[in-house]
Short mmCIF file of C-alpha atoms in Angstrom, two decimals:
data_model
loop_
_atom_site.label_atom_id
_atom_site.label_comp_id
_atom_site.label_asym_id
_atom_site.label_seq_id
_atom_site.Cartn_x
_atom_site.Cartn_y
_atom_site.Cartn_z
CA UNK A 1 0.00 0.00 0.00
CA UNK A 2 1.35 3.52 -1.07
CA UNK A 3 1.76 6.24 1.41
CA UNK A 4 -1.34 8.41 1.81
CA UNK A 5 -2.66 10.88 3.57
CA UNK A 6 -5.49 10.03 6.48
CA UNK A 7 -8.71 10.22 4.91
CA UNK A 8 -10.84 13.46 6.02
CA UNK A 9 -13.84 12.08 7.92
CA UNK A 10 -16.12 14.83 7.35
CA UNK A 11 -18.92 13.07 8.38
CA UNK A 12 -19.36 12.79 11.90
CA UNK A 13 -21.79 9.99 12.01
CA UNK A 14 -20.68 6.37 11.13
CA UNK A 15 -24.09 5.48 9.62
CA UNK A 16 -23.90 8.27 7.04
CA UNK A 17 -20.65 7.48 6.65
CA UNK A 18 -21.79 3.64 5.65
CA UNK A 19 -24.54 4.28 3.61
CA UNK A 20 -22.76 6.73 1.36
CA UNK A 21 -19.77 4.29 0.71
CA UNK A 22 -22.99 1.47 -0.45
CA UNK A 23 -23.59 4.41 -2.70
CA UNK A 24 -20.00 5.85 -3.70
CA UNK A 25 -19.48 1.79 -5.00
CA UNK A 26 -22.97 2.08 -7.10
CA UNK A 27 -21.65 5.28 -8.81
CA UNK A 28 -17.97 3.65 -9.16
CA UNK A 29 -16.52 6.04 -6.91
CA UNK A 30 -13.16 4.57 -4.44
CA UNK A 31 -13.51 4.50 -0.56
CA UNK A 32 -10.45 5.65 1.64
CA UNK A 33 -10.47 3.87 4.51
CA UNK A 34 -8.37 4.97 7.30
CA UNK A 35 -5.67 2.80 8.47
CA UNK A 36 -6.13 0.98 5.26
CA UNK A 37 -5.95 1.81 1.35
CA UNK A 38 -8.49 3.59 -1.24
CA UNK A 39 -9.98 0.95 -3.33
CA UNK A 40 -12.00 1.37 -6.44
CA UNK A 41 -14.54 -0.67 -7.37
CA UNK A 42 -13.27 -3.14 -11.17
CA UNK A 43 -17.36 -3.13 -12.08
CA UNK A 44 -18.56 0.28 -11.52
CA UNK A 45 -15.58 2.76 -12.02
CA UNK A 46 -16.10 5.49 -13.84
CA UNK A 47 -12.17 6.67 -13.19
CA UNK A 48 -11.47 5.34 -16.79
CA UNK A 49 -7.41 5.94 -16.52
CA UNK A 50 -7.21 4.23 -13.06
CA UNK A 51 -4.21 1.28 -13.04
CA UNK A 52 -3.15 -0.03 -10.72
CA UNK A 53 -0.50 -3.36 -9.65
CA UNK A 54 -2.67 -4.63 -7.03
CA UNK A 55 -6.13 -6.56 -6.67
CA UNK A 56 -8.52 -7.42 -4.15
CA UNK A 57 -10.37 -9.84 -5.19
CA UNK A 58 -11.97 -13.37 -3.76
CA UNK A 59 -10.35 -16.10 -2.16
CA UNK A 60 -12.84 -18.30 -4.86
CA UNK A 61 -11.60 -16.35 -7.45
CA UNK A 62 -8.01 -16.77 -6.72
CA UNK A 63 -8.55 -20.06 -7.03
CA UNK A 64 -9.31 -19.80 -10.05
CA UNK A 65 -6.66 -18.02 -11.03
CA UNK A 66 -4.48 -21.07 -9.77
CA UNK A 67 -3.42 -18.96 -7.20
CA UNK A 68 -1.65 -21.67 -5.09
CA UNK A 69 -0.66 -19.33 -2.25
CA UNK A 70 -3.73 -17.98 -1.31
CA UNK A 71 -3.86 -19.49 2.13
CA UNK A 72 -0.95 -18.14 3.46
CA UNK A 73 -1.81 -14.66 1.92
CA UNK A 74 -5.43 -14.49 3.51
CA UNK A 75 -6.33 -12.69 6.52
CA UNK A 76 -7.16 -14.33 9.88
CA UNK A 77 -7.21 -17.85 10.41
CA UNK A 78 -9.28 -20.23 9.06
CA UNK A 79 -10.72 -17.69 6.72
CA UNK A 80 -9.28 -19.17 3.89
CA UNK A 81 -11.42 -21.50 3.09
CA UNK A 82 -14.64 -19.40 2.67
CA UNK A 83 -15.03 -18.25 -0.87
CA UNK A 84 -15.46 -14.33 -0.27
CA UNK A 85 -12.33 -14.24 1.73
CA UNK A 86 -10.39 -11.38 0.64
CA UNK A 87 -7.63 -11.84 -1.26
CA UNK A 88 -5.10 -9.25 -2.58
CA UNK A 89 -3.35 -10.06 -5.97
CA UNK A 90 -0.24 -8.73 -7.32
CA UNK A 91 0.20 -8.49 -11.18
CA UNK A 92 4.06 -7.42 -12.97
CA UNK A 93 2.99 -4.17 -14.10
CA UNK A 94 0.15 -1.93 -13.48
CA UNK A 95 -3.22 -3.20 -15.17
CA UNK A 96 -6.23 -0.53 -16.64
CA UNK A 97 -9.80 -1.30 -15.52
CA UNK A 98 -10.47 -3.05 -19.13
CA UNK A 99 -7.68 -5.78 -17.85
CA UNK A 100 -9.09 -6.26 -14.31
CA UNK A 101 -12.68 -6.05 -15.67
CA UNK A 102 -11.98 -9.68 -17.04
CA UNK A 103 -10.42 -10.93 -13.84
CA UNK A 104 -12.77 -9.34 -11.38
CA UNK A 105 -15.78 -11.27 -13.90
CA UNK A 106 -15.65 -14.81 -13.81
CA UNK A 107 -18.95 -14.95 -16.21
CA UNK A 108 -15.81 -13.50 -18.32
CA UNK A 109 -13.89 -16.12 -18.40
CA UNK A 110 -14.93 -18.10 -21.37
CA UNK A 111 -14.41 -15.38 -23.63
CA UNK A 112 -11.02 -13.95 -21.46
CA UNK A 113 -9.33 -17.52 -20.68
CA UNK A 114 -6.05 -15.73 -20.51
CA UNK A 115 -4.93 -14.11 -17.28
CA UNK A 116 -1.91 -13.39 -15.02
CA UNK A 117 0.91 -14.22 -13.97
CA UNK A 118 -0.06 -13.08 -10.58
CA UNK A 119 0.89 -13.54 -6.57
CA UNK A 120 -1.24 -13.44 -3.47
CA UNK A 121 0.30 -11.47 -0.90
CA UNK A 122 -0.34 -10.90 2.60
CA UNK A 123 -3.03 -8.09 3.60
CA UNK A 124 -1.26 -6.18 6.33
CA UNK A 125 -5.39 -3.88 6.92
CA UNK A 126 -7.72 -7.28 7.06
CA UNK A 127 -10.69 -5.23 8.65
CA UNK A 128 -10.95 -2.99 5.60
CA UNK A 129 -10.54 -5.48 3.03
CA UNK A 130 -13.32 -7.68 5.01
CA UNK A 131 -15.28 -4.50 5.08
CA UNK A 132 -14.72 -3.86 1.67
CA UNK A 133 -16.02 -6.91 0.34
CA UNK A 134 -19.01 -6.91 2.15
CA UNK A 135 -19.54 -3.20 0.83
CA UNK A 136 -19.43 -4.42 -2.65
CA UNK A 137 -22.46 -7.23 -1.36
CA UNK A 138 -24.52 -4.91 -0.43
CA UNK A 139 -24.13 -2.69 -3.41
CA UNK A 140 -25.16 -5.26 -5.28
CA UNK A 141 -21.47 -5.46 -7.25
CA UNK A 142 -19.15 -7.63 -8.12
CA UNK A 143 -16.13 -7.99 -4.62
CA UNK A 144 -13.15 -6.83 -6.61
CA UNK A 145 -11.60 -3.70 -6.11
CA UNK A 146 -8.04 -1.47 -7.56
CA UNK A 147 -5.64 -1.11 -4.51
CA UNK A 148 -4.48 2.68 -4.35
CA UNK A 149 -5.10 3.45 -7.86
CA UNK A 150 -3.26 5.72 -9.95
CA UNK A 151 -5.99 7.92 -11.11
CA UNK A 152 -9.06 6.50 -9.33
CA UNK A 153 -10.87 9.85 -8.90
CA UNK A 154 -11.75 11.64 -5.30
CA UNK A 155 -12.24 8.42 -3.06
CA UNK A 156 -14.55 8.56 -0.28
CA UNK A 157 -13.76 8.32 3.43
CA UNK A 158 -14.62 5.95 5.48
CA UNK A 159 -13.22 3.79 8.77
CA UNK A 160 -13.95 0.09 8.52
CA UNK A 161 -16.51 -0.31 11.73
CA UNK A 162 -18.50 2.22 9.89
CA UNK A 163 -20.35 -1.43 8.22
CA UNK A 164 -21.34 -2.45 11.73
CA UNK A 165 -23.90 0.86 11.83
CA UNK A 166 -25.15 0.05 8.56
CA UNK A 167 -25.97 -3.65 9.54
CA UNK A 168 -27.88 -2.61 13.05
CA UNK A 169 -30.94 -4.31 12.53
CA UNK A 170 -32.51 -2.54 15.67
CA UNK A 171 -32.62 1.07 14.12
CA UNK A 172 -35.53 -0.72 12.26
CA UNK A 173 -38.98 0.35 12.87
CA UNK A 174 -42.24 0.20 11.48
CA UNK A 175 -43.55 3.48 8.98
CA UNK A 176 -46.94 2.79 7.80
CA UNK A 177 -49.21 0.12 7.75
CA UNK A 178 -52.42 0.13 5.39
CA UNK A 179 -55.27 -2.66 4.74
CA UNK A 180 -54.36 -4.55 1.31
CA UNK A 181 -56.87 -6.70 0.13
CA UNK A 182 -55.18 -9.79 -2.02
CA UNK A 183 -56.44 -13.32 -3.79
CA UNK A 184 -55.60 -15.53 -0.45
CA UNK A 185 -57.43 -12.55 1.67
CA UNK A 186 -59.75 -10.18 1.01
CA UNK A 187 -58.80 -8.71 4.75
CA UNK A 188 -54.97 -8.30 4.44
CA UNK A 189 -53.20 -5.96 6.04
CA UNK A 190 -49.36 -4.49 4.57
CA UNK A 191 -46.76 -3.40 7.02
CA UNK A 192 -44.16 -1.01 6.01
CA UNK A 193 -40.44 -0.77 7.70
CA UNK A 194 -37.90 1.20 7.25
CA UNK A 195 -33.98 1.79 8.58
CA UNK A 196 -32.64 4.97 8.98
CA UNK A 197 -28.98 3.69 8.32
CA UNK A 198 -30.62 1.27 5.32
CA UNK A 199 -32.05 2.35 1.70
CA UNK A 200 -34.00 -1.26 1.47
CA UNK A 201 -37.91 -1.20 2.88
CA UNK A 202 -39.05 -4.18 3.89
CA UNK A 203 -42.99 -5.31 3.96
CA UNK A 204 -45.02 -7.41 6.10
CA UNK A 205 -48.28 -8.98 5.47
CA UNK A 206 -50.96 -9.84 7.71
CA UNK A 207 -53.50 -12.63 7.21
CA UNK A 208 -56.52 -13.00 9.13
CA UNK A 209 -57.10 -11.53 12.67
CA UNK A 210 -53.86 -10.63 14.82
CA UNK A 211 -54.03 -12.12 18.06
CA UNK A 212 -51.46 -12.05 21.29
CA UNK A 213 -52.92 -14.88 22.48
CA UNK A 214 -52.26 -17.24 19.80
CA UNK A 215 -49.17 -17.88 17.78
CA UNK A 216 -48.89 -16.94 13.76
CA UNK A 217 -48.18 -19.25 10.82
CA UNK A 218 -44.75 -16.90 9.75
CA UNK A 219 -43.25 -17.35 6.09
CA UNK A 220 -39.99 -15.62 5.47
CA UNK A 221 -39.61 -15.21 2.13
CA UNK A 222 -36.64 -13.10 0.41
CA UNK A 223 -37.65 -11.02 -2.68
CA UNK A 224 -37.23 -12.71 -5.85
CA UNK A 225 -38.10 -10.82 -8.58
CA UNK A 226 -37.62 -13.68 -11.28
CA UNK A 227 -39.21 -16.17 -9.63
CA UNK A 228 -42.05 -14.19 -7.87
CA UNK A 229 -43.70 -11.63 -10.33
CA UNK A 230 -41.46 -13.14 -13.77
CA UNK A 231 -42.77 -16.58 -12.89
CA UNK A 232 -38.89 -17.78 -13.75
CA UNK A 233 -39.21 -21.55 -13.43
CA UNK A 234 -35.59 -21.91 -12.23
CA UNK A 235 -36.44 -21.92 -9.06
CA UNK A 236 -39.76 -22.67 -6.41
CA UNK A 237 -40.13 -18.97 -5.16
CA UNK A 238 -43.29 -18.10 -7.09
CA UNK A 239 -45.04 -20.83 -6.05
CA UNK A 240 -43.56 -20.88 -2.31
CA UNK A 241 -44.76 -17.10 -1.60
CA UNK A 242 -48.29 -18.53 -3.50
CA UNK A 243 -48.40 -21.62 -1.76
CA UNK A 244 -47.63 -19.97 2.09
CA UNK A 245 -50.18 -17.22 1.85
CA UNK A 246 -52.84 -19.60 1.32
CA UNK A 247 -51.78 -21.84 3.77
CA UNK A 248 -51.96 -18.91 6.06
CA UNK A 249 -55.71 -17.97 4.77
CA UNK A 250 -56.82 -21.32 5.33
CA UNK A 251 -55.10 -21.38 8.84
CA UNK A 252 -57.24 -18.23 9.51
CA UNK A 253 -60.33 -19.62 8.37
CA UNK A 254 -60.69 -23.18 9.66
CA UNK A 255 -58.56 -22.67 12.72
CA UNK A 256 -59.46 -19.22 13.19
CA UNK A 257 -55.80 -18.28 13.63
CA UNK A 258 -53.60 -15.37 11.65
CA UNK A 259 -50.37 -15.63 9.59
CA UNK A 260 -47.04 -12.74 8.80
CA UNK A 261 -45.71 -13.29 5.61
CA UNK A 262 -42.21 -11.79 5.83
CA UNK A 263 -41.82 -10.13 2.22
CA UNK A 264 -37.35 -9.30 2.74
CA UNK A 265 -35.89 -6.91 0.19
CA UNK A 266 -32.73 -9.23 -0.15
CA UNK A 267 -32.66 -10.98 -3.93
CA UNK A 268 -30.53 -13.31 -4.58
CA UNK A 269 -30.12 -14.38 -0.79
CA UNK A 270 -28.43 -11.21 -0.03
CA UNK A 271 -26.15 -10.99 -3.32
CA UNK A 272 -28.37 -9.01 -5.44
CA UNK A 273 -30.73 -9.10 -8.36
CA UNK A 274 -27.57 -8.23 -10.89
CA UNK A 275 -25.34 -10.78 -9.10
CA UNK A 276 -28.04 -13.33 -9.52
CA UNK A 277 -28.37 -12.93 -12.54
CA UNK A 278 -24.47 -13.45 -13.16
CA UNK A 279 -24.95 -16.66 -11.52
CA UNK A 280 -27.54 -17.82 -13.34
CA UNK A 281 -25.12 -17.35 -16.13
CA UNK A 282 -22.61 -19.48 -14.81
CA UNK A 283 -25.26 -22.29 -13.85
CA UNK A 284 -25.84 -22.69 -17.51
CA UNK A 285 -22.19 -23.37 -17.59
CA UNK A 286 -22.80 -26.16 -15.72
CA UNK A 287 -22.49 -25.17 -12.00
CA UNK A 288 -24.88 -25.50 -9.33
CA UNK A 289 -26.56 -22.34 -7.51
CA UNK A 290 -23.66 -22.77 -4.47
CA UNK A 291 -21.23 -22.87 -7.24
CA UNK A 292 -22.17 -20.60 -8.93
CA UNK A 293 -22.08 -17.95 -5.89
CA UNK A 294 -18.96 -19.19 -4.93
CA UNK A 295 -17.21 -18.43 -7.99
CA UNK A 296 -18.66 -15.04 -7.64
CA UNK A 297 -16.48 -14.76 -5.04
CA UNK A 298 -20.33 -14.42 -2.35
CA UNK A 299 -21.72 -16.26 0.17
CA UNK A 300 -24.04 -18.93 -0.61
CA UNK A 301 -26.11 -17.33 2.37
CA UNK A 302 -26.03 -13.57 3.18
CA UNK A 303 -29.38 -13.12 4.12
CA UNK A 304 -30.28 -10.70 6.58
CA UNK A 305 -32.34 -13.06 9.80
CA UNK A 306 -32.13 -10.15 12.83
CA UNK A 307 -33.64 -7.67 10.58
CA UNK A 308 -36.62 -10.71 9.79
CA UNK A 309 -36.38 -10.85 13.69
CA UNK A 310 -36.75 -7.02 14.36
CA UNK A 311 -39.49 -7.02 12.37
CA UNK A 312 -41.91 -9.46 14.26
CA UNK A 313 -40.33 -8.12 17.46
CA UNK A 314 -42.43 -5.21 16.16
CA UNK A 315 -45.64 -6.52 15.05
CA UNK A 316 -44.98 -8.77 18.52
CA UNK A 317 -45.05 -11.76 17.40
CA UNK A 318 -42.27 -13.38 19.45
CA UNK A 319 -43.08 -17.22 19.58
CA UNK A 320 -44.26 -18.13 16.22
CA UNK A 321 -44.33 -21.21 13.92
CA UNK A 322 -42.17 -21.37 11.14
CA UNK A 323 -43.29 -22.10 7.47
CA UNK A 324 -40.17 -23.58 5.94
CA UNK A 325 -37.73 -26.28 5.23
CA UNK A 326 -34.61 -24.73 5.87
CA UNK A 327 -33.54 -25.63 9.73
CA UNK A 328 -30.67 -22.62 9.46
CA UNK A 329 -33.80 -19.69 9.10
CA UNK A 330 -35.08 -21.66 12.66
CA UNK A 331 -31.24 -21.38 14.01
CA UNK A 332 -30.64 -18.20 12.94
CA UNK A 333 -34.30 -16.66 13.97
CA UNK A 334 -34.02 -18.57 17.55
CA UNK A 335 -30.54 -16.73 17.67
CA UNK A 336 -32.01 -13.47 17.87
CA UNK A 337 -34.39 -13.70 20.18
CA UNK A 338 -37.64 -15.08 18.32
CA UNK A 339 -39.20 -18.43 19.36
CA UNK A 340 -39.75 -21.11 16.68
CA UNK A 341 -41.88 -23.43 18.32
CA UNK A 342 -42.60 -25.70 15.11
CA UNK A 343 -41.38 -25.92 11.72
CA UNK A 344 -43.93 -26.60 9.33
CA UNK A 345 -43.33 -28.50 6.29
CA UNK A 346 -43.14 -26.10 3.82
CA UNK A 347 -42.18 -27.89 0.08
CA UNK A 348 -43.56 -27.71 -3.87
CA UNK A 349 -43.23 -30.09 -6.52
CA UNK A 350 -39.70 -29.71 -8.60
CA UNK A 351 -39.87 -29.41 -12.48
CA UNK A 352 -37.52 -29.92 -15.58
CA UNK A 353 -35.72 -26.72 -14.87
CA UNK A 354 -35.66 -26.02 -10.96
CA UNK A 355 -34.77 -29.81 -10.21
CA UNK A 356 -30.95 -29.70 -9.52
CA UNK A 357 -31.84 -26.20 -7.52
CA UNK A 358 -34.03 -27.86 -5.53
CA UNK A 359 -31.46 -31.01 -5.17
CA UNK A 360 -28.51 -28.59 -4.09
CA UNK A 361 -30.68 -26.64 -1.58
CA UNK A 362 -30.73 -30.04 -0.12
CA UNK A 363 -27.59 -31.75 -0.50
CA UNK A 364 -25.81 -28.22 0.13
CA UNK A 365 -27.47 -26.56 1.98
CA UNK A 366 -28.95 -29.10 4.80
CA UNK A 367 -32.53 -28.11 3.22
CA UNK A 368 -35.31 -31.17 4.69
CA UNK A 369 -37.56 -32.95 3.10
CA UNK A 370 -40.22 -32.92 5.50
#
């Protein structure tokens, strides 16, 4: 890392300070962080003269590379084995952002087979390049990034625990709330929440009556804009969000109970709609959907459970039962405070196109079939 000076931290509060560096890497501008380098995002610059010698980039996508030292040069131990562990390259001579476009892009590759020589070398500021790459997640880009670019344009400053203020699921709270009328219930009610350190807005639906004395039938379903208004047949989402609310309707109408279907602005499991997207590509490659992620140098799960936690803290609904197959969304909901006191079977008929998605949700990731 060249010598720089510290950052100016004009902002005095860490969550503005968070939120704009989500949106500096949508408009391709660099952070600074403090104690650590600028970095520039490969995807999204707009800093068309940048070069620079040095990468950040994926511990997945170093492999890749046949990057054979890549565990020694990743920070923290036993990080190197997680796909989106930061890893920072080193190339013979600087590289332009039409170079390390190809290598930050591994839905590239076929068409750019031809990359390197590089080296991994150790990251002496782990906190900002972890920081960094989770950044780029929740822009919705790809985790790749110049290292103190030559020409990267006005960076902007930051300090690496800035992300935990961004991620604070309690500054959370409920907006508006409004009666919505839909096919499974004619007596719906939408809930609207918003963070003030957050740009997503999460929704909740109601079905039937609310009652404290009697637990709800919960679904917590993460956008899906292919699957759920598209009708993409790639995966079961469509007919899962279909399928739960008229489980709950019926739940309210026989058993005279109520349901909360969680409706999470977090596509892709957290990575994005554009990031999906680029691993959708790479499934019709021939990897699976974990693959596929992990080449992408994301988590296979980056969803976002203590904000889906916050938000039936607020409705208060704190002992519920759980519409779903997946025992992690149980863990991870029981973590923060909510109690699952059944998991309801919660599955769809595969087809031609969504059955090896279906099969690596269950080999993969521990998904049940009851």
């Amino acid at each position: 890392m060249r010598d720089k000076p510290a950052p100016d931290l004009k902002s005095p509060s860490p969550e503005r300070r968070a939120a704009q560096a989500v949106d500096a890497l949508r408009h391709g501008w660099a952070l600074d962080f403090a104690g650590g380098p600028v970095l520039l995002p490969i995807e999204t610059a707009i800093a068309s003269g940048a070069r620079s010698s040095h990468l950040l980039i994926s511990a997945a996508r170093a492999a890749t590379l046949k990057l054979t030292n890549q565990r020694e040069a990743a920070p923290g131990k036993g990080q190197s084995d997680l796909p989106h562990t930061p890893i920072l390259i080193r190339s013979g001579e600087a590289m332009s952002l039409d170079v390390a476009r190809p290598i930050a892009d591994p839905s590239l590759d076929l068409n750019n087979p031809f990359k390197g020589p590089f080296k991994a070398e150790p990251i002496d500021w782990a906190d900002e390049a972890v920081a960094a790459m989770e950044y780029a997640r929740i822009a919705g880009v790809l985790p790749a990034f110049m290292v103190d670019p030559v020409e990267g344009g006005e960076p902007h400053p930051l300090i690496a625990s800035d992300l935990a203020a961004y991620t604070d699921a309690g500054r959370l709270d409920i907006i508006t709330r409004a009666r919505l009328p839909v096919s499974a219930s004619e007596t719906g009610e939408i809930i609207a929440f918003r963070s003030t350190a957050d740009t997503r807005e999460h929704v909740a639906l109601i079905i039937g009556e609310q009652s404290g004395d009697r637990e709800p039938l919960v679904r917590l379903h993460s956008e899906c804009l292919t699957g759920d208004v598209l009708g993409s047949l790639k995966c079961d989402c469509g007919p899962q969000l279909d399928a739960s609310l008229e489980a709950m309707a019926t739940h309210a109408r026989e058993d005279g109970g109520w349901g909360i279907l969680l409706y999470m602005r977090q596509e892709g499991r957290g990575i994005g709609l554009i990031n999906k997207l680029r691993a959708y590509r790479l499934q019709d490659q021939g990897f699976d959907t974990v693959e596929a992620n992990e080449r992408l140098g994301l988590p296979d799960e980056a969803r976002d459970f203590p904000v889906a936690a916050r938000m039936l803290e607020l409705i208060g609904a704190r002992s519920i039962r759980l519409l779903t197959n997946n025992p992690a969304k149980v863990k991870s909901l029981e973590a923060t405070g909510i109690t699952v006191s059944e998991r309801v079977h919660h599955q769809l008929p595969d087809n031609p196109h969504n059955a090896r998605y279906l099969a690596t949700k269950r080999d993969k990731s521990g998904h049940l079939l009851r």
